[in-house]
Coordinates of N, CA, C and O and ligand atoms in Angstrom, one line a residue:
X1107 N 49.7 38.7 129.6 CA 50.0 37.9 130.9 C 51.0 38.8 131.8 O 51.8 39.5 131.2
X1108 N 50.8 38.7 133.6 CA 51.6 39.5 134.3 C 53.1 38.7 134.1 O 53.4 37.5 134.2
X1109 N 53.5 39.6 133.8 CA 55.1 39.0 133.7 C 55.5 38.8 135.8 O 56.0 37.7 136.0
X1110 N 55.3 39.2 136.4 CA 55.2 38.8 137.7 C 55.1 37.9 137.9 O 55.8 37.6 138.9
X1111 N 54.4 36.9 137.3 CA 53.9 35.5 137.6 C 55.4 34.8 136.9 O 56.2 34.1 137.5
X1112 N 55.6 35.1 135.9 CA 56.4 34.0 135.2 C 57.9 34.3 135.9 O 59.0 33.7 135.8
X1113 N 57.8 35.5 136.6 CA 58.9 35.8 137.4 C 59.5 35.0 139.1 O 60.6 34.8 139.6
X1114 N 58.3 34.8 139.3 CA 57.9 34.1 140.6 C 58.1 32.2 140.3 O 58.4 31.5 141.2
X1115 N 57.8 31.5 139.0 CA 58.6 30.7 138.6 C 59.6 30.6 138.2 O 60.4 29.7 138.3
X1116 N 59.6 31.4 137.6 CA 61.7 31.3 137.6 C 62.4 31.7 138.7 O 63.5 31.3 138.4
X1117 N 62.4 32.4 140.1 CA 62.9 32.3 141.3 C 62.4 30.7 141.8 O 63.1 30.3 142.7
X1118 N 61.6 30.1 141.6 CA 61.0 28.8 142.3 C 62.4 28.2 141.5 O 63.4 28.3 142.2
X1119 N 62.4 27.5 140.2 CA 63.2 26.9 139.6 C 65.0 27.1 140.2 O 65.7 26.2 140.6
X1120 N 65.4 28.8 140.2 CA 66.4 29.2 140.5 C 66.5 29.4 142.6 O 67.3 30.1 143.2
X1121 N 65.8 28.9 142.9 CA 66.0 29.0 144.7 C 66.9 28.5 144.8 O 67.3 29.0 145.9
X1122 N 67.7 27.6 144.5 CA 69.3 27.7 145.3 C 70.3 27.8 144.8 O 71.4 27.2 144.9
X1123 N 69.6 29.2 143.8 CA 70.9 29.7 142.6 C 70.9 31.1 142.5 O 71.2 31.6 141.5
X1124 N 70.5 31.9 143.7 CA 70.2 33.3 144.0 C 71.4 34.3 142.8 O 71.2 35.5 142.7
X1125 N 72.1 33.7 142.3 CA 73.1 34.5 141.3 C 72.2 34.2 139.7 O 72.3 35.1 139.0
X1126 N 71.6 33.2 139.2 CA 71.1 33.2 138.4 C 69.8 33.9 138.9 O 70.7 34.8 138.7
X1127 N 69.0 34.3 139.2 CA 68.4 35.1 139.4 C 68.1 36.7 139.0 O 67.2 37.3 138.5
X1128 N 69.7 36.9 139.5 CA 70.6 38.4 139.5 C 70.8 38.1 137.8 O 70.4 38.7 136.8
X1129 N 71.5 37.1 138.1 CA 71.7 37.5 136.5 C 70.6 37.8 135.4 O 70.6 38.7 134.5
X1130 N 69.4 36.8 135.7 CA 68.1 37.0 134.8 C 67.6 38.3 134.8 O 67.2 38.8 133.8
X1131 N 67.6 38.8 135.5 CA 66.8 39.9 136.3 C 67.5 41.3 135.5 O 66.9 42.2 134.9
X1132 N 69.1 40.9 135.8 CA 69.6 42.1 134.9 C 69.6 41.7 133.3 O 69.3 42.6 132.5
X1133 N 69.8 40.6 132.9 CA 69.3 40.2 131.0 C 67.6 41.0 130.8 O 67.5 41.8 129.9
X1134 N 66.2 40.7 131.6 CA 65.4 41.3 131.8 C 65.2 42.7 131.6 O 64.4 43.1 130.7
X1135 N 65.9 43.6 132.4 CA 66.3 45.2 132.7 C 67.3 45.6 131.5 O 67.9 46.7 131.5
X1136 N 67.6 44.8 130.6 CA 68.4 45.4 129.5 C 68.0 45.1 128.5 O 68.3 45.8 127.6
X1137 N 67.2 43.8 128.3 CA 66.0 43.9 127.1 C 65.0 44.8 127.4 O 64.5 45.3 126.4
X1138 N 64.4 45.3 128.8 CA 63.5 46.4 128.3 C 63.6 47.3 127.8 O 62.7 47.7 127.0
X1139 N 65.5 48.1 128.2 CA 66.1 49.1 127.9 C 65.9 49.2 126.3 O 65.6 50.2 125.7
X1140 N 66.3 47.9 125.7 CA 66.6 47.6 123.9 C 65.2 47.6 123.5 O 65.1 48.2 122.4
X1141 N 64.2 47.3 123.9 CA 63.0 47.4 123.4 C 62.4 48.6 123.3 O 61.8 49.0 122.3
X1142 N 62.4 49.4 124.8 CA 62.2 50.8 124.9 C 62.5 51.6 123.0 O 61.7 52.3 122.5
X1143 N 63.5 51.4 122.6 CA 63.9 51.9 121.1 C 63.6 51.5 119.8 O 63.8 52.0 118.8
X1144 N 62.8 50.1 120.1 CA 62.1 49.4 118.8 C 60.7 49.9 119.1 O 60.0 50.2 120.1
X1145 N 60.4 49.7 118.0 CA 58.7 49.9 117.6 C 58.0 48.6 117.2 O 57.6 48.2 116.1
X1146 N 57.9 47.9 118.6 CA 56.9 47.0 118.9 C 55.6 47.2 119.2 O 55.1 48.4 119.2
X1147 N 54.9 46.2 119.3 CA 53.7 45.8 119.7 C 53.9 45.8 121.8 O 54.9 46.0 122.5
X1148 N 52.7 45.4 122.3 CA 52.7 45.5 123.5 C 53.1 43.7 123.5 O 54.1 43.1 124.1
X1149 N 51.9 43.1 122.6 CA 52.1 41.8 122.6 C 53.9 41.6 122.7 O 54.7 41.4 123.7
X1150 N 54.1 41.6 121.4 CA 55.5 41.5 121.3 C 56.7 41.7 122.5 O 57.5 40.9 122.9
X1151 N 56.3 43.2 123.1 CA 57.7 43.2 124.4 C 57.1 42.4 125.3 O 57.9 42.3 126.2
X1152 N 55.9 41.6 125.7 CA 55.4 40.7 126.4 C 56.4 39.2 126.4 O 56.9 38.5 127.3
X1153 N 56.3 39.2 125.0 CA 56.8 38.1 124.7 C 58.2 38.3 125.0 O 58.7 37.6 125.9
X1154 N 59.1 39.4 124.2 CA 60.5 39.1 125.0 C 60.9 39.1 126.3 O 61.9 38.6 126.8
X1155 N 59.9 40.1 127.3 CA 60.0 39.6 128.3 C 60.1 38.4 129.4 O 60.9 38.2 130.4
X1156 N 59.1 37.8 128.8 CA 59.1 36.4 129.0 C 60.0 35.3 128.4 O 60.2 34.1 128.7
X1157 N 60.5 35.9 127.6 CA 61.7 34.8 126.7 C 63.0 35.3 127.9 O 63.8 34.5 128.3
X1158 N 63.2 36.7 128.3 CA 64.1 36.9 129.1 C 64.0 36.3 130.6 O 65.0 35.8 131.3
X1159 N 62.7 36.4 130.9 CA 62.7 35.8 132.3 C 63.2 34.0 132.1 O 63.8 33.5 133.0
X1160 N 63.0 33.3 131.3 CA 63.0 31.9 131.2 C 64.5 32.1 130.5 O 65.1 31.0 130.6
X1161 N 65.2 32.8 129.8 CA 66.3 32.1 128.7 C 67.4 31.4 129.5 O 68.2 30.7 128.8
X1162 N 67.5 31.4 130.7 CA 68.4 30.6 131.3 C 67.7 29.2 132.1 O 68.4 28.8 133.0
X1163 N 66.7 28.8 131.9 CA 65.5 28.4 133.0 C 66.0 26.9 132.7 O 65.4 26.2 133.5
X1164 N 66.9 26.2 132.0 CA 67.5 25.1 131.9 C 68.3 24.6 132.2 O 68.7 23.5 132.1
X1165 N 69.0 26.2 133.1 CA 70.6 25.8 133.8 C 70.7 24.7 134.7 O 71.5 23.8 134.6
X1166 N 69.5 25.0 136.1 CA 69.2 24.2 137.2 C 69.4 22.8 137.0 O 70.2 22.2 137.7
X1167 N 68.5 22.3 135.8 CA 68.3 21.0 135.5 C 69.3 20.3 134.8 O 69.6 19.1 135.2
X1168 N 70.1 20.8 133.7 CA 71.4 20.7 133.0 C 72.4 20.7 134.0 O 73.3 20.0 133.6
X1169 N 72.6 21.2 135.3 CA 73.6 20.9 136.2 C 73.1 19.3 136.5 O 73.5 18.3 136.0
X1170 N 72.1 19.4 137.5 CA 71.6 17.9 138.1 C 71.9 17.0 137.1 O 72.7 16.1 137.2
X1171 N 71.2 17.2 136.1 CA 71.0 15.7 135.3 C 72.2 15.4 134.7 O 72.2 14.2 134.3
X1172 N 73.3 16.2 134.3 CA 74.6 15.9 133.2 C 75.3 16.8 134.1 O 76.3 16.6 133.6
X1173 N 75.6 17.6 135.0 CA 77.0 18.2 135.8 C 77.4 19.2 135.0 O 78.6 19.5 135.2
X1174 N 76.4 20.0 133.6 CA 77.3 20.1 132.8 C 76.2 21.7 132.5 O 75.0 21.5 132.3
X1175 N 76.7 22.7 132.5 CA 75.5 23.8 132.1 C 76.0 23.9 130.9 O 75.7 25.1 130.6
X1176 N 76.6 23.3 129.6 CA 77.2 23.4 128.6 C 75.5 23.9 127.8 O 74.4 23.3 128.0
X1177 N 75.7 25.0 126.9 CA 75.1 25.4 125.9 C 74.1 24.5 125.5 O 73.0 25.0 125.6
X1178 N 74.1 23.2 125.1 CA 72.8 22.3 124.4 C 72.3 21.9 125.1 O 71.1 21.8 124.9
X1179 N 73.2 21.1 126.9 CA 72.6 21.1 127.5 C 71.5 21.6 128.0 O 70.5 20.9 128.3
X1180 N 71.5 23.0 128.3 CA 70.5 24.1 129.2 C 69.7 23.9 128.2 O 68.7 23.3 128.4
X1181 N 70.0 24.6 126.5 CA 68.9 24.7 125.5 C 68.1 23.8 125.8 O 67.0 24.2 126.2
X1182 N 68.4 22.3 125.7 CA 67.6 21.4 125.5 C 66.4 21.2 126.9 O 65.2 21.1 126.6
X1183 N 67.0 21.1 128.2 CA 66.5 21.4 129.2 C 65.5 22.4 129.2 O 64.3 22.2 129.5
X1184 N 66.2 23.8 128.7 CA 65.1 25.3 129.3 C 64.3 25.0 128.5 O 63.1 25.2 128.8
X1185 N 64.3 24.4 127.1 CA 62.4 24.8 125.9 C 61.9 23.8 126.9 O 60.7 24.1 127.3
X1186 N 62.4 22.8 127.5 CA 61.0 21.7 127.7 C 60.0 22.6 129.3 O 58.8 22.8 129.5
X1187 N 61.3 23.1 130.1 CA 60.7 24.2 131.1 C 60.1 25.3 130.9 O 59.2 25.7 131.6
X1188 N 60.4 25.5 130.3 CA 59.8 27.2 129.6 C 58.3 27.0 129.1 O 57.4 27.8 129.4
X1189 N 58.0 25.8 128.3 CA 57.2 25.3 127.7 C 56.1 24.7 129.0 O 54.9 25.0 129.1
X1190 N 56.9 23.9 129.8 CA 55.4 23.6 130.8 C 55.0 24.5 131.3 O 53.8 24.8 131.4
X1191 N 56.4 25.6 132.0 CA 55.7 26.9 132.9 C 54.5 27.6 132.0 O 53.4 27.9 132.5
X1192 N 54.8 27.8 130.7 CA 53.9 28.7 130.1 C 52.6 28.1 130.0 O 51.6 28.8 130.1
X1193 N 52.5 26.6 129.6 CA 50.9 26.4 129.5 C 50.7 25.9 131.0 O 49.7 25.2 131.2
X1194 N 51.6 26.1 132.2 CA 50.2 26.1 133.6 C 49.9 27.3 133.6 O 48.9 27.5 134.3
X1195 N 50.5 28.5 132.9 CA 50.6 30.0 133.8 C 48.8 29.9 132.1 O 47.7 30.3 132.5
X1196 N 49.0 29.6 131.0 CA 47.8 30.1 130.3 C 48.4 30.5 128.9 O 47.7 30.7 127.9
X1197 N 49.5 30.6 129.0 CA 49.6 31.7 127.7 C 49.6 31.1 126.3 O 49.8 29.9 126.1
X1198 N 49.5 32.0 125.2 CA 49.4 31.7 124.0 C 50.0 30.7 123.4 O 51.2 30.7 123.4
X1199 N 49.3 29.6 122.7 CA 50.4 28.3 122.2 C 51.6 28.9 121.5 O 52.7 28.8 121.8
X1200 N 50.8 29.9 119.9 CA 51.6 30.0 119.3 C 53.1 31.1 119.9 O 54.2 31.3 119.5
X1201 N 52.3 31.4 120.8 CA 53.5 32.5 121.7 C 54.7 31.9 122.2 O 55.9 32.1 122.1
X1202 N 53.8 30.7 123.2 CA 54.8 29.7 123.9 C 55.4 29.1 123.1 O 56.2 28.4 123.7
X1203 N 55.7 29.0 122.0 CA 56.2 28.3 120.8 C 57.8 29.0 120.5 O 58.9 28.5 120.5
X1204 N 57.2 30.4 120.2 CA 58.0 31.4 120.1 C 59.3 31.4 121.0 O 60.5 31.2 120.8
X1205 N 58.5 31.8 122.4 CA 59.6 31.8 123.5 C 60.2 30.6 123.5 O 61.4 30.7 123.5
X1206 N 59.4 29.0 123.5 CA 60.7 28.0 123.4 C 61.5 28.1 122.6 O 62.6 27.9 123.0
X1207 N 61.5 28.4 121.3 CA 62.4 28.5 120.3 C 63.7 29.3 120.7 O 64.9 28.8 120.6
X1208 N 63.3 30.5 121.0 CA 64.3 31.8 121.4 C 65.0 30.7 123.2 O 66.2 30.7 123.5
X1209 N 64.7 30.4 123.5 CA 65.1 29.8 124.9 C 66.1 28.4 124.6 O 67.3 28.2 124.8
X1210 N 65.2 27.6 123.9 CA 65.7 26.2 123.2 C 67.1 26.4 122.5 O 67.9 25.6 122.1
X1211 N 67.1 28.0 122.3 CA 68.4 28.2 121.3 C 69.0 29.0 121.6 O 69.2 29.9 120.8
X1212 N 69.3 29.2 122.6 CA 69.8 31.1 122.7 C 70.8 31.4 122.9 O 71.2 32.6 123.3
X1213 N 71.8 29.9 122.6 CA 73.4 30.2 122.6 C 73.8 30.3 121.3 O 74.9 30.9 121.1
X1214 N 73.1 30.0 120.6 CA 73.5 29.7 119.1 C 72.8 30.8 118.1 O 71.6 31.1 117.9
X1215 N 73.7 31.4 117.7 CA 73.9 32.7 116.8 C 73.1 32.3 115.5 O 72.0 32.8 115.3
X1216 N 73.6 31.7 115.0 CA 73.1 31.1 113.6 C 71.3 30.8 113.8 O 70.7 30.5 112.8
X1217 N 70.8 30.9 114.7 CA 69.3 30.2 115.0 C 68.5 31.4 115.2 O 67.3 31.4 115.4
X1218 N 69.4 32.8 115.1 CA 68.4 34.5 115.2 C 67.8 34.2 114.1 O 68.4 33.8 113.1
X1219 N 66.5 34.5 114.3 CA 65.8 34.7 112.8 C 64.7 35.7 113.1 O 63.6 35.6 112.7
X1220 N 65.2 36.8 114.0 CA 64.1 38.0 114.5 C 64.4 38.7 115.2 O 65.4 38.3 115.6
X1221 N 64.1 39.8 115.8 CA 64.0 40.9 116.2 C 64.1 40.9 117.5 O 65.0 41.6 118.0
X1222 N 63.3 40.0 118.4 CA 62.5 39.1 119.4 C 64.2 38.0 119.9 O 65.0 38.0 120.8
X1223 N 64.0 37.6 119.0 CA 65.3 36.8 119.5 C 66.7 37.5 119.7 O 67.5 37.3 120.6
X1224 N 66.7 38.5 118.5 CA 68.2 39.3 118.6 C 67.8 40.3 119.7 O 68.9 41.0 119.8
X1225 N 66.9 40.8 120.6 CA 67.0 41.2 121.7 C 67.3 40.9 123.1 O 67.7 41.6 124.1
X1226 N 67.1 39.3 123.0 CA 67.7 38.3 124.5 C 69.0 38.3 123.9 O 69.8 38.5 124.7
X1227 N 69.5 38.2 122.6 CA 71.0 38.0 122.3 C 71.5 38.7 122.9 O 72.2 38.3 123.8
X1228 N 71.3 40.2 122.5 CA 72.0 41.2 123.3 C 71.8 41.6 124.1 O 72.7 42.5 124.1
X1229 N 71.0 41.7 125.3 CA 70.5 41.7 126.6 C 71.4 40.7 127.4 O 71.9 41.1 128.4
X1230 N 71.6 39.1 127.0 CA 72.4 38.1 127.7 C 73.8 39.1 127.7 O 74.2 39.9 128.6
X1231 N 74.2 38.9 126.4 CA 75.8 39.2 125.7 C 76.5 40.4 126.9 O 77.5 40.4 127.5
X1232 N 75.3 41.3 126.7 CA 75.6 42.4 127.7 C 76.2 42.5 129.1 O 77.2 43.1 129.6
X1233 N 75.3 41.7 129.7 CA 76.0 40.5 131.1 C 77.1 39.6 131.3 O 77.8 39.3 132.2
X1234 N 76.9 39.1 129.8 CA 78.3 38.1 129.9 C 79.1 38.3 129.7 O 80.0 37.9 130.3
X1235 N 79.3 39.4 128.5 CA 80.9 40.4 128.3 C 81.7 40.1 129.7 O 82.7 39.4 130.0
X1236 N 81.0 40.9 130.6 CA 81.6 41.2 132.0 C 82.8 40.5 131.8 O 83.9 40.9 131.6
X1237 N 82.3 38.7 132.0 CA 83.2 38.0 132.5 C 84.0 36.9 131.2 O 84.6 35.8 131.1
X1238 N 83.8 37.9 130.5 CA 84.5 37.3 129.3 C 86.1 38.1 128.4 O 86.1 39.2 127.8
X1239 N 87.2 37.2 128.5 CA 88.4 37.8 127.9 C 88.4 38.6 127.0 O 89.3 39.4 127.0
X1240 N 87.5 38.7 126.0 CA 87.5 39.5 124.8 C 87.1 41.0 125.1 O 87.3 41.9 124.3
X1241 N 86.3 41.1 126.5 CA 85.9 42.8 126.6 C 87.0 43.2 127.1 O 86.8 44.4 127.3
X1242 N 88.4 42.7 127.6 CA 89.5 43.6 127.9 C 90.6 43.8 126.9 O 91.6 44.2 127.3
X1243 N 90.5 43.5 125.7 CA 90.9 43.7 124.8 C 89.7 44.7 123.7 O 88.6 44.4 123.2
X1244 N 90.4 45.8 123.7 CA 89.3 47.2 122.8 C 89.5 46.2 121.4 O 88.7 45.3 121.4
X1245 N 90.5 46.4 120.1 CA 90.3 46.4 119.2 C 89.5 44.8 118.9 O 88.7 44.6 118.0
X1246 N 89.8 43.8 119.7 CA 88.7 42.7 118.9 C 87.3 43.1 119.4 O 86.2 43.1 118.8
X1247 N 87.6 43.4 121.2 CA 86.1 44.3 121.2 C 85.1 44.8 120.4 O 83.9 44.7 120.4
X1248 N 86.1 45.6 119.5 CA 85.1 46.6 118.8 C 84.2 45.2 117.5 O 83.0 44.9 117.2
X1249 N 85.5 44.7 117.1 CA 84.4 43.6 116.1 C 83.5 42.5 116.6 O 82.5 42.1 115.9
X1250 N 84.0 42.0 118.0 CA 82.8 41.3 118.5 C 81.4 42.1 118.5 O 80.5 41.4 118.1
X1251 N 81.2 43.5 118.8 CA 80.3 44.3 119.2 C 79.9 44.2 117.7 O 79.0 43.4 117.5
X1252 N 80.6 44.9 116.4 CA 79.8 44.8 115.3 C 79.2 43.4 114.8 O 77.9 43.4 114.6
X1253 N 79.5 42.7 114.7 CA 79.1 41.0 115.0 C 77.7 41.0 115.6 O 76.5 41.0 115.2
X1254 N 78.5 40.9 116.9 CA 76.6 41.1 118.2 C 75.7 41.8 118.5 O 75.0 41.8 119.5
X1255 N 75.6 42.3 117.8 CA 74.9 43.8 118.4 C 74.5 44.7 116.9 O 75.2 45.3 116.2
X1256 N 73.3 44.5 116.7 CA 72.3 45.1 115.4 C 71.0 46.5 116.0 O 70.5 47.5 115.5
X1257 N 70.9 45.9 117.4 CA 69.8 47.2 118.1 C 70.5 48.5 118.1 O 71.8 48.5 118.1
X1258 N 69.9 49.8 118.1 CA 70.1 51.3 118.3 C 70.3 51.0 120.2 O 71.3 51.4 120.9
X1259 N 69.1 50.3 120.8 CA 69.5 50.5 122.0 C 70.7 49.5 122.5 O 71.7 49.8 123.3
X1260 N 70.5 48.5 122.1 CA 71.9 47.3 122.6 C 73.3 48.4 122.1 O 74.2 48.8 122.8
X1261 N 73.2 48.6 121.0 CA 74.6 49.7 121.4 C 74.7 50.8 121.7 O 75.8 51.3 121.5
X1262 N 73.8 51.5 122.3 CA 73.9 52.0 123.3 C 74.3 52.1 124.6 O 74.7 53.0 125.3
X1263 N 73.9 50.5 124.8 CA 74.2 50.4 126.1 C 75.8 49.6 126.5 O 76.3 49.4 127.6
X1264 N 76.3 49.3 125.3 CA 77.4 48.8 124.8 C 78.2 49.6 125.0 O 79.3 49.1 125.4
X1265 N 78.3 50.7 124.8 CA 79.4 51.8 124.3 C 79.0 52.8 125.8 O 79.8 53.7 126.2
X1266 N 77.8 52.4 126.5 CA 77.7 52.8 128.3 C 78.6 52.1 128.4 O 79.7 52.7 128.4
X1267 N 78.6 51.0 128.6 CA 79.1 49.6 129.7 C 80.8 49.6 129.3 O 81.8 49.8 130.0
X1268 N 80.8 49.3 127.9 CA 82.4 48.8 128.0 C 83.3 49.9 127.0 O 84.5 49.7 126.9
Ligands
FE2_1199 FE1 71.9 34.3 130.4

């Protein structure tokens, strides 16, 4: 499937959140980067692409309905989104399955159980450091990083960035 398309609905969903956008866009451009270094399938980087374009696709609606973009909220919101976008756009059940899963959960650490998943981990993580207390502090830095981060390319681009 053109990832284009699934891109053009998540800007629909995100139109009056032009920063979530930015932000997807760059989680996107940094799982290709981490993928570029695994030995995938085409299928497969299809699929995390697509789990990257949607992993935040619950925020919009989790603000409206609860005021609250809290972690379970969005999860719970983005699978049910992610899930309709994918069967109007066509794509694979058992695929769309995949991506809700990795979407439905993608705050929660303990719920990696793949490859696929631990690549939106560290693709998000990567972006959110930015704005989070622990990347200005080096020495717990360094153990958050061994924690988060299992890809050749996610730390690579780790030991780029911070
Ligand atoms: Fe995110």
């Amino acid at each position: 499937m053109d990832k284009q398309k699934v891109i053009v609905e998540m800007k629909q969903v995100y139109k009056d959140r032009p920063q979530g956008i930015e932000h997807t866009l760059r989680v996107l451009n940094n799982a290709e980067v981490i993928m570029a270094e695994e030995n995938l399938s085409d299928q497969d980087q299809e699929l995390i692409a697509i789990a990257a374009i949607l992993h935040d696709i619950g925020i919009p609606r989790a603000l409206e309905k609860y005021g609250s973009s809290k972690s379970t909220f969005q999860e719970q919101e983005g699978g049910v989104i992610a899930r309709s976008i994918l069967e109007k756009l066509g794509y694979d059940s058992d695929k769309t399955d995949r991506v809700c899963y990795i979407v439905g959960n993608h705050h929660t650490k303990s719920k990696i159980d793949g490859l696929d998943f631990q690549i939106i981990w560290e693709a998000d993580l990567l972006v959110n450091l930015e704005n989070m207390e622990i990347s200005k502090t080096p020495q717990k830095l360094e153990g958050y990083i061994k924690e988060n981060f299992k890809t050749q390319g996610g730390l690579k681009l780790i030991k780029k960035e911070f």
